[in-house]
Amino acid sequence: MGTGTEIGRVRGLGSAKEGAHHWWIQRLTAGSNLLLMLWFLFSLLRLPHYDHATIMAWLSEPLAAIPMILLVLSVFWHFRLGLQVVIEDYQHGESRVVMLVLLNFYTIAMAAFAIFAILKIAFTGGAV
Amino acid sequence: MSSSNRQRPLSPHLSIWRWGPGMATSILHRATGTGMATVGAVLLVWWLAAAASGEAAYGEFLDIFTYKSGALNIVGYIFGIGLTLTFFQHMSSGIRHFFLDAGANYELKGNKMSAQATWVAAIVLTILFWGYLIGVKG
């Protein structure tokens, strides 16, 4: 924090100055997760069947595809922040850095897969 | 704790503790979050990718969790009920966190009760969800 020693400040040690932003985005996405996940679960309950045609018809509607993309963005951002704290708590030294890099790769790759799949269904699903 | 001649005294209470509702709910929040971020996220992406790939890929996904009739098999029930219970626990504990963030609910009795309430809410919401899915929709 700001009360570190002079040499500590020179070396750039101490707070990374990103804690408040991390905390706030965690809460912001927690709120949007709550809304979007409840929408998702209610939508699943309201589907008449769970076969391929039903899912395609549902996700090809803009009012299903758009919240679904928002859900992926919100949930994945939220769990990236959460898993970062878990890794920082239990991993130290080299393995912490490696796992934090892998966490970023994992989250972004998974989100890209999910959003591409939703967009593909949204843009082509109606034709099936 | 050994009473060795250290220069700084060691805190004597660190190994003396027992489970309480507060710490159980706290670690459950972390465990459920980690579980959904890994198992839940992989299943969500797999489900979406299978649906986008076509009927054959979606059929392969469904075959793991359902019988040919479309009813859930044991794997489907384990993952389905497991993930919904996990989600509802994380959700109710997360709502409790909003109150804690606002500086409320730190009184010992109320804090303990709200920690226990997250478990009740998670179980009740899971029962309602599956009760509707199986009982009402059939």
PDB file of C-alpha atoms in Angstrom:
ATOM      1  CA  MET A   1       0.000   0.000   0.000  1.00  0.00           C
ATOM      2  CA  GLY A   2       1.000   3.633   0.078  1.00  0.00           C
ATOM      3  CA  THR A   3       2.759   3.281   3.401  1.00  0.00           C
ATOM      4  CA  GLY A   4       5.540   1.016   2.085  1.00  0.00           C
ATOM      5  CA  THR A   5       9.207   1.827   2.503  1.00  0.00           C
ATOM      6  CA  GLU A   6      10.916   4.257   0.113  1.00  0.00           C
ATOM      7  CA  ILE A   7      13.062   1.530  -1.471  1.00  0.00           C
ATOM      8  CA  GLY A   8       9.944  -0.640  -1.815  1.00  0.00           C
ATOM      9  CA  ARG A   9       8.231   2.112  -3.763  1.00  0.00           C
ATOM     10  CA  VAL A  10      11.285   2.601  -5.976  1.00  0.00           C
ATOM     11  CA  ARG A  11      11.316  -1.110  -6.806  1.00  0.00           C
ATOM     12  CA  GLY A  12       7.622  -0.992  -7.610  1.00  0.00           C
ATOM     13  CA  LEU A  13       6.661  -3.409  -4.844  1.00  0.00           C
ATOM     14  CA  GLY A  14       3.408  -3.203  -2.972  1.00  0.00           C
ATOM     15  CA  SER A  15      -0.119  -2.964  -4.283  1.00  0.00           C
ATOM     16  CA  ALA A  16      -0.604  -3.514  -8.005  1.00  0.00           C
ATOM     17  CA  LYS A  17      -3.326  -0.812  -7.840  1.00  0.00           C
ATOM     18  CA  GLU A  18      -5.828  -3.134  -9.531  1.00  0.00           C
ATOM     19  CA  GLY A  19      -7.520  -4.607  -6.494  1.00  0.00           C
ATOM     20  CA  ALA A  20     -10.510  -2.252  -6.455  1.00  0.00           C
ATOM     21  CA  HIS A  21     -11.170  -2.789 -10.156  1.00  0.00           C
ATOM     22  CA  HIS A  22     -10.970  -6.581  -9.723  1.00  0.00           C
ATOM     23  CA  TRP A  23     -13.323  -6.384  -6.738  1.00  0.00           C
ATOM     24  CA  TRP A  24     -15.821  -4.165  -8.546  1.00  0.00           C
ATOM     25  CA  ILE A  25     -15.942  -6.219 -11.772  1.00  0.00           C
ATOM     26  CA  GLN A  26     -16.407  -9.359  -9.661  1.00  0.00           C
ATOM     27  CA  ARG A  27     -19.498  -7.773  -8.055  1.00  0.00           C
ATOM     28  CA  LEU A  28     -20.768  -6.264 -11.300  1.00  0.00           C
ATOM     29  CA  THR A  29     -20.611  -9.621 -13.089  1.00  0.00           C
ATOM     30  CA  ALA A  30     -22.105 -11.324 -10.014  1.00  0.00           C
ATOM     31  CA  GLY A  31     -25.182  -9.133 -10.483  1.00  0.00           C
ATOM     32  CA  SER A  32     -25.422  -9.744 -14.213  1.00  0.00           C
ATOM     33  CA  ASN A  33     -24.780 -13.484 -13.676  1.00  0.00           C
ATOM     34  CA  LEU A  34     -27.720 -13.594 -11.287  1.00  0.00           C
ATOM     35  CA  LEU A  35     -30.082 -12.095 -13.875  1.00  0.00           C
ATOM     36  CA  LEU A  36     -28.723 -14.031 -16.856  1.00  0.00           C
ATOM     37  CA  MET A  37     -28.486 -17.425 -15.141  1.00  0.00           C
ATOM     38  CA  LEU A  38     -32.037 -17.130 -13.800  1.00  0.00           C
ATOM     39  CA  TRP A  39     -33.174 -16.243 -17.342  1.00  0.00           C
ATOM     40  CA  PHE A  40     -31.249 -19.285 -18.649  1.00  0.00           C
ATOM     41  CA  LEU A  41     -32.710 -21.726 -16.121  1.00  0.00           C
ATOM     42  CA  PHE A  42     -36.269 -20.429 -16.641  1.00  0.00           C
ATOM     43  CA  SER A  43     -35.770 -20.671 -20.414  1.00  0.00           C
ATOM     44  CA  LEU A  44     -34.599 -24.276 -20.102  1.00  0.00           C
ATOM     45  CA  LEU A  45     -37.608 -25.117 -17.936  1.00  0.00           C
ATOM     46  CA  ARG A  46     -39.965 -23.572 -20.484  1.00  0.00           C
ATOM     47  CA  LEU A  47     -38.578 -25.507 -23.479  1.00  0.00           C
ATOM     48  CA  PRO A  48     -41.037 -28.212 -24.579  1.00  0.00           C
ATOM     49  CA  HIS A  49     -38.276 -30.716 -25.489  1.00  0.00           C
ATOM     50  CA  TYR A  50     -34.488 -30.879 -25.410  1.00  0.00           C
ATOM     51  CA  ASP A  51     -33.856 -32.405 -28.836  1.00  0.00           C
ATOM     52  CA  HIS A  52     -31.688 -30.794 -31.509  1.00  0.00           C
ATOM     53  CA  ALA A  53     -34.500 -29.102 -33.441  1.00  0.00           C
ATOM     54  CA  THR A  54     -35.945 -27.464 -30.309  1.00  0.00           C
ATOM     55  CA  ILE A  55     -32.571 -26.113 -29.157  1.00  0.00           C
ATOM     56  CA  MET A  56     -31.785 -24.784 -32.664  1.00  0.00           C
ATOM     57  CA  ALA A  57     -35.184 -23.111 -32.958  1.00  0.00           C
ATOM     58  CA  TRP A  58     -34.803 -21.552 -29.512  1.00  0.00           C
ATOM     59  CA  LEU A  59     -31.218 -20.264 -29.951  1.00  0.00           C
ATOM     60  CA  SER A  60     -31.894 -18.903 -33.431  1.00  0.00           C
ATOM     61  CA  GLU A  61     -34.202 -16.309 -31.873  1.00  0.00           C
ATOM     62  CA  PRO A  62     -32.363 -13.020 -31.191  1.00  0.00           C
ATOM     63  CA  LEU A  63     -33.943 -12.766 -27.735  1.00  0.00           C
ATOM     64  CA  ALA A  64     -32.360 -16.103 -26.815  1.00  0.00           C
ATOM     65  CA  ALA A  65     -29.026 -15.785 -28.653  1.00  0.00           C
ATOM     66  CA  ILE A  66     -28.207 -12.294 -27.351  1.00  0.00           C
ATOM     67  CA  PRO A  67     -28.757 -13.029 -23.642  1.00  0.00           C
ATOM     68  CA  MET A  68     -26.894 -16.311 -24.156  1.00  0.00           C
ATOM     69  CA  ILE A  69     -23.846 -14.420 -25.509  1.00  0.00           C
ATOM     70  CA  LEU A  70     -24.127 -11.922 -22.633  1.00  0.00           C
ATOM     71  CA  LEU A  71     -24.314 -14.871 -20.224  1.00  0.00           C
ATOM     72  CA  VAL A  72     -21.090 -16.360 -21.610  1.00  0.00           C
ATOM     73  CA  LEU A  73     -19.290 -12.996 -21.374  1.00  0.00           C
ATOM     74  CA  SER A  74     -20.530 -12.278 -17.856  1.00  0.00           C
ATOM     75  CA  VAL A  75     -20.112 -15.778 -16.399  1.00  0.00           C
ATOM     76  CA  PHE A  76     -16.713 -16.402 -17.982  1.00  0.00           C
ATOM     77  CA  TRP A  77     -15.355 -13.004 -16.913  1.00  0.00           C
ATOM     78  CA  HIS A  78     -16.660 -13.671 -13.392  1.00  0.00           C
ATOM     79  CA  PHE A  79     -15.037 -17.114 -13.139  1.00  0.00           C
ATOM     80  CA  ARG A  80     -11.764 -15.834 -14.591  1.00  0.00           C
ATOM     81  CA  LEU A  81     -11.591 -13.319 -11.714  1.00  0.00           C
ATOM     82  CA  GLY A  82     -12.645 -15.940  -9.174  1.00  0.00           C
ATOM     83  CA  LEU A  83     -10.195 -18.607 -10.320  1.00  0.00           C
ATOM     84  CA  GLN A  84      -7.440 -15.957 -10.352  1.00  0.00           C
ATOM     85  CA  VAL A  85      -7.954 -15.464  -6.605  1.00  0.00           C
ATOM     86  CA  VAL A  86      -8.031 -19.231  -6.013  1.00  0.00           C
ATOM     87  CA  ILE A  87      -4.728 -19.634  -7.896  1.00  0.00           C
ATOM     88  CA  GLU A  88      -3.143 -16.675  -6.069  1.00  0.00           C
ATOM     89  CA  ASP A  89      -4.157 -18.192  -2.728  1.00  0.00           C
ATOM     90  CA  TYR A  90      -2.817 -21.711  -3.309  1.00  0.00           C
ATOM     91  CA  GLN A  91      -0.035 -21.409  -5.900  1.00  0.00           C
ATOM     92  CA  HIS A  92       3.255 -19.615  -5.310  1.00  0.00           C
ATOM     93  CA  GLY A  93       6.298 -18.739  -7.359  1.00  0.00           C
ATOM     94  CA  GLU A  94       6.652 -20.103 -10.876  1.00  0.00           C
ATOM     95  CA  SER A  95       3.557 -22.316 -10.906  1.00  0.00           C
ATOM     96  CA  ARG A  96       1.384 -19.323 -10.014  1.00  0.00           C
ATOM     97  CA  VAL A  97       2.516 -17.443 -13.115  1.00  0.00           C
ATOM     98  CA  VAL A  98       2.089 -20.507 -15.341  1.00  0.00           C
ATOM     99  CA  MET A  99      -1.404 -21.220 -14.007  1.00  0.00           C
ATOM    100  CA  LEU A 100      -2.496 -17.596 -14.375  1.00  0.00           C
ATOM    101  CA  VAL A 101      -1.382 -17.646 -18.018  1.00  0.00           C
ATOM    102  CA  LEU A 102      -3.218 -20.948 -18.581  1.00  0.00           C
ATOM    103  CA  LEU A 103      -6.307 -19.509 -16.884  1.00  0.00           C
ATOM    104  CA  ASN A 104      -6.393 -16.649 -19.392  1.00  0.00           C
ATOM    105  CA  PHE A 105      -5.933 -19.031 -22.327  1.00  0.00           C
ATOM    106  CA  TYR A 106      -8.632 -21.361 -20.983  1.00  0.00           C
ATOM    107  CA  THR A 107     -11.190 -18.630 -20.373  1.00  0.00           C
ATOM    108  CA  ILE A 108     -10.729 -16.838 -23.684  1.00  0.00           C
ATOM    109  CA  ALA A 109     -10.619 -20.044 -25.754  1.00  0.00           C
ATOM    110  CA  MET A 110     -13.752 -21.411 -24.069  1.00  0.00           C
ATOM    111  CA  ALA A 111     -15.603 -18.116 -24.496  1.00  0.00           C
ATOM    112  CA  ALA A 112     -14.638 -17.976 -28.184  1.00  0.00           C
ATOM    113  CA  PHE A 113     -15.933 -21.533 -28.728  1.00  0.00           C
ATOM    114  CA  ALA A 114     -19.188 -20.770 -26.929  1.00  0.00           C
ATOM    115  CA  ILE A 115     -19.879 -17.455 -28.669  1.00  0.00           C
ATOM    116  CA  PHE A 116     -19.005 -18.863 -32.100  1.00  0.00           C
ATOM    117  CA  ALA A 117     -21.395 -21.768 -31.506  1.00  0.00           C
ATOM    118  CA  ILE A 118     -24.206 -19.436 -30.422  1.00  0.00           C
ATOM    119  CA  LEU A 119     -23.658 -17.141 -33.426  1.00  0.00           C
ATOM    120  CA  LYS A 120     -23.567 -20.102 -35.815  1.00  0.00           C
ATOM    121  CA  ILE A 121     -26.890 -21.354 -34.464  1.00  0.00           C
ATOM    122  CA  ALA A 122     -28.347 -17.837 -34.475  1.00  0.00           C
ATOM    123  CA  PHE A 123     -27.363 -17.167 -38.088  1.00  0.00           C
ATOM    124  CA  THR A 124     -28.018 -20.618 -39.575  1.00  0.00           C
ATOM    125  CA  GLY A 125     -30.352 -22.375 -37.132  1.00  0.00           C
ATOM    126  CA  GLY A 126     -33.538 -21.037 -38.620  1.00  0.00           C
ATOM    127  CA  ALA A 127     -32.786 -22.802 -41.905  1.00  0.00           C
ATOM    128  CA  VAL A 128     -32.590 -26.279 -40.311  1.00  0.00           C
TER     129      VAL A 128
ATOM    130  CA  MET B   1       2.359 -26.449  19.245  1.00  0.00           C
ATOM    131  CA  SER B   2       5.872 -26.989  20.581  1.00  0.00           C
ATOM    132  CA  SER B   3       7.131 -24.399  23.011  1.00  0.00           C
ATOM    133  CA  SER B   4      10.460 -23.812  21.334  1.00  0.00           C
ATOM    134  CA  ASN B   5      12.669 -20.802  22.050  1.00  0.00           C
ATOM    135  CA  ARG B   6      11.620 -18.734  19.050  1.00  0.00           C
ATOM    136  CA  GLN B   7      12.213 -15.006  19.115  1.00  0.00           C
ATOM    137  CA  ARG B   8       8.640 -14.208  18.081  1.00  0.00           C
ATOM    138  CA  PRO B   9       5.770 -15.982  19.826  1.00  0.00           C
ATOM    139  CA  LEU B  10       3.653 -18.230  17.639  1.00  0.00           C
ATOM    140  CA  SER B  11      -0.066 -17.743  17.642  1.00  0.00           C
ATOM    141  CA  PRO B  12      -1.330 -20.613  19.781  1.00  0.00           C
ATOM    142  CA  HIS B  13      -4.817 -20.855  18.348  1.00  0.00           C
ATOM    143  CA  LEU B  14      -4.125 -21.598  14.669  1.00  0.00           C
ATOM    144  CA  SER B  15      -4.527 -25.350  15.061  1.00  0.00           C
ATOM    145  CA  ILE B  16      -7.507 -25.081  17.378  1.00  0.00           C
ATOM    146  CA  TRP B  17     -10.694 -24.656  15.410  1.00  0.00           C
ATOM    147  CA  ARG B  18     -13.846 -26.487  14.404  1.00  0.00           C
ATOM    148  CA  TRP B  19     -16.191 -26.214  11.496  1.00  0.00           C
ATOM    149  CA  GLY B  20     -18.817 -23.519  11.759  1.00  0.00           C
ATOM    150  CA  PRO B  21     -21.549 -22.538   9.292  1.00  0.00           C
ATOM    151  CA  GLY B  22     -19.683 -19.382   8.269  1.00  0.00           C
ATOM    152  CA  MET B  23     -16.495 -21.111   7.198  1.00  0.00           C
ATOM    153  CA  ALA B  24     -18.373 -24.006   5.618  1.00  0.00           C
ATOM    154  CA  THR B  25     -20.406 -21.604   3.478  1.00  0.00           C
ATOM    155  CA  SER B  26     -17.251 -19.678   2.624  1.00  0.00           C
ATOM    156  CA  ILE B  27     -15.306 -22.686   1.362  1.00  0.00           C
ATOM    157  CA  LEU B  28     -18.449 -24.029  -0.343  1.00  0.00           C
ATOM    158  CA  HIS B  29     -18.652 -20.759  -2.273  1.00  0.00           C
ATOM    159  CA  ARG B  30     -15.127 -21.300  -3.532  1.00  0.00           C
ATOM    160  CA  ALA B  31     -15.621 -25.009  -4.239  1.00  0.00           C
ATOM    161  CA  THR B  32     -18.915 -24.509  -6.098  1.00  0.00           C
ATOM    162  CA  GLY B  33     -17.465 -21.616  -8.093  1.00  0.00           C
ATOM    163  CA  THR B  34     -14.402 -23.627  -9.080  1.00  0.00           C
ATOM    164  CA  GLY B  35     -16.572 -26.617  -9.969  1.00  0.00           C
ATOM    165  CA  MET B  36     -18.847 -24.592 -12.248  1.00  0.00           C
ATOM    166  CA  ALA B  37     -15.881 -22.781 -13.834  1.00  0.00           C
ATOM    167  CA  THR B  38     -14.380 -26.137 -14.826  1.00  0.00           C
ATOM    168  CA  VAL B  39     -17.004 -28.911 -15.115  1.00  0.00           C
ATOM    169  CA  GLY B  40     -19.939 -26.571 -15.716  1.00  0.00           C
ATOM    170  CA  ALA B  41     -18.169 -24.407 -18.308  1.00  0.00           C
ATOM    171  CA  VAL B  42     -16.866 -27.432 -20.235  1.00  0.00           C
ATOM    172  CA  LEU B  43     -20.365 -28.945 -20.339  1.00  0.00           C
ATOM    173  CA  LEU B  44     -21.928 -25.630 -21.449  1.00  0.00           C
ATOM    174  CA  VAL B  45     -19.384 -25.157 -24.251  1.00  0.00           C
ATOM    175  CA  TRP B  46     -19.705 -28.815 -25.273  1.00  0.00           C
ATOM    176  CA  TRP B  47     -23.504 -28.542 -25.357  1.00  0.00           C
ATOM    177  CA  LEU B  48     -23.417 -25.354 -27.489  1.00  0.00           C
ATOM    178  CA  ALA B  49     -20.693 -26.678 -29.814  1.00  0.00           C
ATOM    179  CA  ALA B  50     -22.543 -29.993 -30.249  1.00  0.00           C
ATOM    180  CA  ALA B  51     -25.773 -28.187 -31.105  1.00  0.00           C
ATOM    181  CA  ALA B  52     -23.957 -25.927 -33.576  1.00  0.00           C
ATOM    182  CA  SER B  53     -22.163 -28.891 -35.196  1.00  0.00           C
ATOM    183  CA  GLY B  54     -25.389 -30.616 -36.137  1.00  0.00           C
ATOM    184  CA  GLU B  55     -27.839 -33.307 -35.191  1.00  0.00           C
ATOM    185  CA  ALA B  56     -25.279 -36.157 -35.105  1.00  0.00           C
ATOM    186  CA  ALA B  57     -22.892 -34.364 -32.727  1.00  0.00           C
ATOM    187  CA  TYR B  58     -25.819 -33.257 -30.576  1.00  0.00           C
ATOM    188  CA  GLY B  59     -27.061 -36.841 -30.491  1.00  0.00           C
ATOM    189  CA  GLU B  60     -23.671 -38.025 -29.216  1.00  0.00           C
ATOM    190  CA  PHE B  61     -23.812 -35.402 -26.458  1.00  0.00           C
ATOM    191  CA  LEU B  62     -27.356 -36.417 -25.473  1.00  0.00           C
ATOM    192  CA  ASP B  63     -26.484 -40.143 -25.506  1.00  0.00           C
ATOM    193  CA  ILE B  64     -24.061 -39.631 -22.611  1.00  0.00           C
ATOM    194  CA  PHE B  65     -26.728 -38.128 -20.364  1.00  0.00           C
ATOM    195  CA  THR B  66     -29.991 -39.668 -21.611  1.00  0.00           C
ATOM    196  CA  TYR B  67     -31.590 -42.964 -22.621  1.00  0.00           C
ATOM    197  CA  LYS B  68     -32.887 -43.415 -26.148  1.00  0.00           C
ATOM    198  CA  SER B  69     -36.335 -42.406 -24.874  1.00  0.00           C
ATOM    199  CA  GLY B  70     -34.947 -38.960 -24.009  1.00  0.00           C
ATOM    200  CA  ALA B  71     -35.213 -39.522 -20.254  1.00  0.00           C
ATOM    201  CA  LEU B  72     -32.130 -38.731 -18.175  1.00  0.00           C
ATOM    202  CA  ASN B  73     -29.883 -41.688 -17.263  1.00  0.00           C
ATOM    203  CA  ILE B  74     -27.850 -41.900 -14.066  1.00  0.00           C
ATOM    204  CA  VAL B  75     -25.013 -39.790 -15.524  1.00  0.00           C
ATOM    205  CA  GLY B  76     -27.532 -37.155 -16.555  1.00  0.00           C
ATOM    206  CA  TYR B  77     -29.055 -37.053 -13.080  1.00  0.00           C
ATOM    207  CA  ILE B  78     -25.666 -36.845 -11.347  1.00  0.00           C
ATOM    208  CA  PHE B  79     -24.475 -33.947 -13.514  1.00  0.00           C
ATOM    209  CA  GLY B  80     -27.902 -32.288 -13.728  1.00  0.00           C
ATOM    210  CA  ILE B  81     -28.742 -32.348 -10.035  1.00  0.00           C
ATOM    211  CA  GLY B  82     -25.082 -31.800  -9.095  1.00  0.00           C
ATOM    212  CA  LEU B  83     -24.726 -28.690 -11.218  1.00  0.00           C
ATOM    213  CA  THR B  84     -28.088 -27.173 -10.242  1.00  0.00           C
ATOM    214  CA  LEU B  85     -27.390 -27.735  -6.526  1.00  0.00           C
ATOM    215  CA  THR B  86     -23.907 -26.283  -7.034  1.00  0.00           C
ATOM    216  CA  PHE B  87     -25.316 -23.266  -8.857  1.00  0.00           C
ATOM    217  CA  PHE B  88     -28.051 -22.548  -6.295  1.00  0.00           C
ATOM    218  CA  GLN B  89     -25.540 -22.820  -3.423  1.00  0.00           C
ATOM    219  CA  HIS B  90     -23.159 -20.387  -5.160  1.00  0.00           C
ATOM    220  CA  MET B  91     -26.072 -18.085  -6.022  1.00  0.00           C
ATOM    221  CA  SER B  92     -27.533 -17.901  -2.510  1.00  0.00           C
ATOM    222  CA  SER B  93     -24.066 -17.556  -0.988  1.00  0.00           C
ATOM    223  CA  GLY B  94     -23.301 -14.831  -3.530  1.00  0.00           C
ATOM    224  CA  ILE B  95     -26.448 -12.929  -2.541  1.00  0.00           C
ATOM    225  CA  ARG B  96     -25.272 -13.229   1.083  1.00  0.00           C
ATOM    226  CA  HIS B  97     -21.956 -11.737  -0.029  1.00  0.00           C
ATOM    227  CA  PHE B  98     -23.770  -8.661  -1.368  1.00  0.00           C
ATOM    228  CA  PHE B  99     -25.132  -8.017   2.141  1.00  0.00           C
ATOM    229  CA  LEU B 100     -21.697  -8.578   3.688  1.00  0.00           C
ATOM    230  CA  ASP B 101     -20.179  -6.177   1.121  1.00  0.00           C
ATOM    231  CA  ALA B 102     -22.686  -3.543   2.234  1.00  0.00           C
ATOM    232  CA  GLY B 103     -21.502  -4.021   5.815  1.00  0.00           C
ATOM    233  CA  ALA B 104     -24.639  -5.834   6.966  1.00  0.00           C
ATOM    234  CA  ASN B 105     -25.109  -9.209   8.671  1.00  0.00           C
ATOM    235  CA  TYR B 106     -21.878  -9.310  10.706  1.00  0.00           C
ATOM    236  CA  GLU B 107     -23.690  -9.932  14.014  1.00  0.00           C
ATOM    237  CA  LEU B 108     -22.699 -13.440  15.145  1.00  0.00           C
ATOM    238  CA  LYS B 109     -26.192 -14.900  15.329  1.00  0.00           C
ATOM    239  CA  GLY B 110     -27.489 -13.380  12.091  1.00  0.00           C
ATOM    240  CA  ASN B 111     -24.292 -14.214  10.220  1.00  0.00           C
ATOM    241  CA  LYS B 112     -24.515 -17.847  11.308  1.00  0.00           C
ATOM    242  CA  MET B 113     -28.178 -18.035  10.386  1.00  0.00           C
ATOM    243  CA  SER B 114     -27.647 -16.559   6.911  1.00  0.00           C
ATOM    244  CA  ALA B 115     -24.780 -19.014   6.317  1.00  0.00           C
ATOM    245  CA  GLN B 116     -27.157 -21.880   7.108  1.00  0.00           C
ATOM    246  CA  ALA B 117     -29.940 -20.253   5.099  1.00  0.00           C
ATOM    247  CA  THR B 118     -27.826 -20.526   1.931  1.00  0.00           C
ATOM    248  CA  TRP B 119     -27.857 -24.335   2.286  1.00  0.00           C
ATOM    249  CA  VAL B 120     -31.623 -24.432   2.819  1.00  0.00           C
ATOM    250  CA  ALA B 121     -32.188 -22.132  -0.158  1.00  0.00           C
ATOM    251  CA  ALA B 122     -29.883 -24.216  -2.381  1.00  0.00           C
ATOM    252  CA  ILE B 123     -31.650 -27.478  -1.503  1.00  0.00           C
ATOM    253  CA  VAL B 124     -35.166 -26.011  -1.778  1.00  0.00           C
ATOM    254  CA  LEU B 125     -34.466 -24.338  -5.142  1.00  0.00           C
ATOM    255  CA  THR B 126     -32.911 -27.555  -6.488  1.00  0.00           C
ATOM    256  CA  ILE B 127     -35.967 -29.554  -5.388  1.00  0.00           C
ATOM    257  CA  LEU B 128     -38.316 -26.966  -6.968  1.00  0.00           C
ATOM    258  CA  PHE B 129     -36.322 -26.999 -10.227  1.00  0.00           C
ATOM    259  CA  TRP B 130     -36.297 -30.775 -10.558  1.00  0.00           C
ATOM    260  CA  GLY B 131     -39.800 -31.117  -9.165  1.00  0.00           C
ATOM    261  CA  TYR B 132     -41.044 -28.914 -11.981  1.00  0.00           C
ATOM    262  CA  LEU B 133     -38.875 -30.632 -14.590  1.00  0.00           C
ATOM    263  CA  ILE B 134     -39.840 -34.191 -13.627  1.00  0.00           C
ATOM    264  CA  GLY B 135     -43.118 -33.807 -11.765  1.00  0.00           C
ATOM    265  CA  VAL B 136     -44.936 -31.081 -13.667  1.00  0.00           C
ATOM    266  CA  LYS B 137     -43.446 -31.396 -17.159  1.00  0.00           C
ATOM    267  CA  GLY B 138     -42.973 -35.162 -16.875  1.00  0.00           C
TER     268      GLY B 138
END
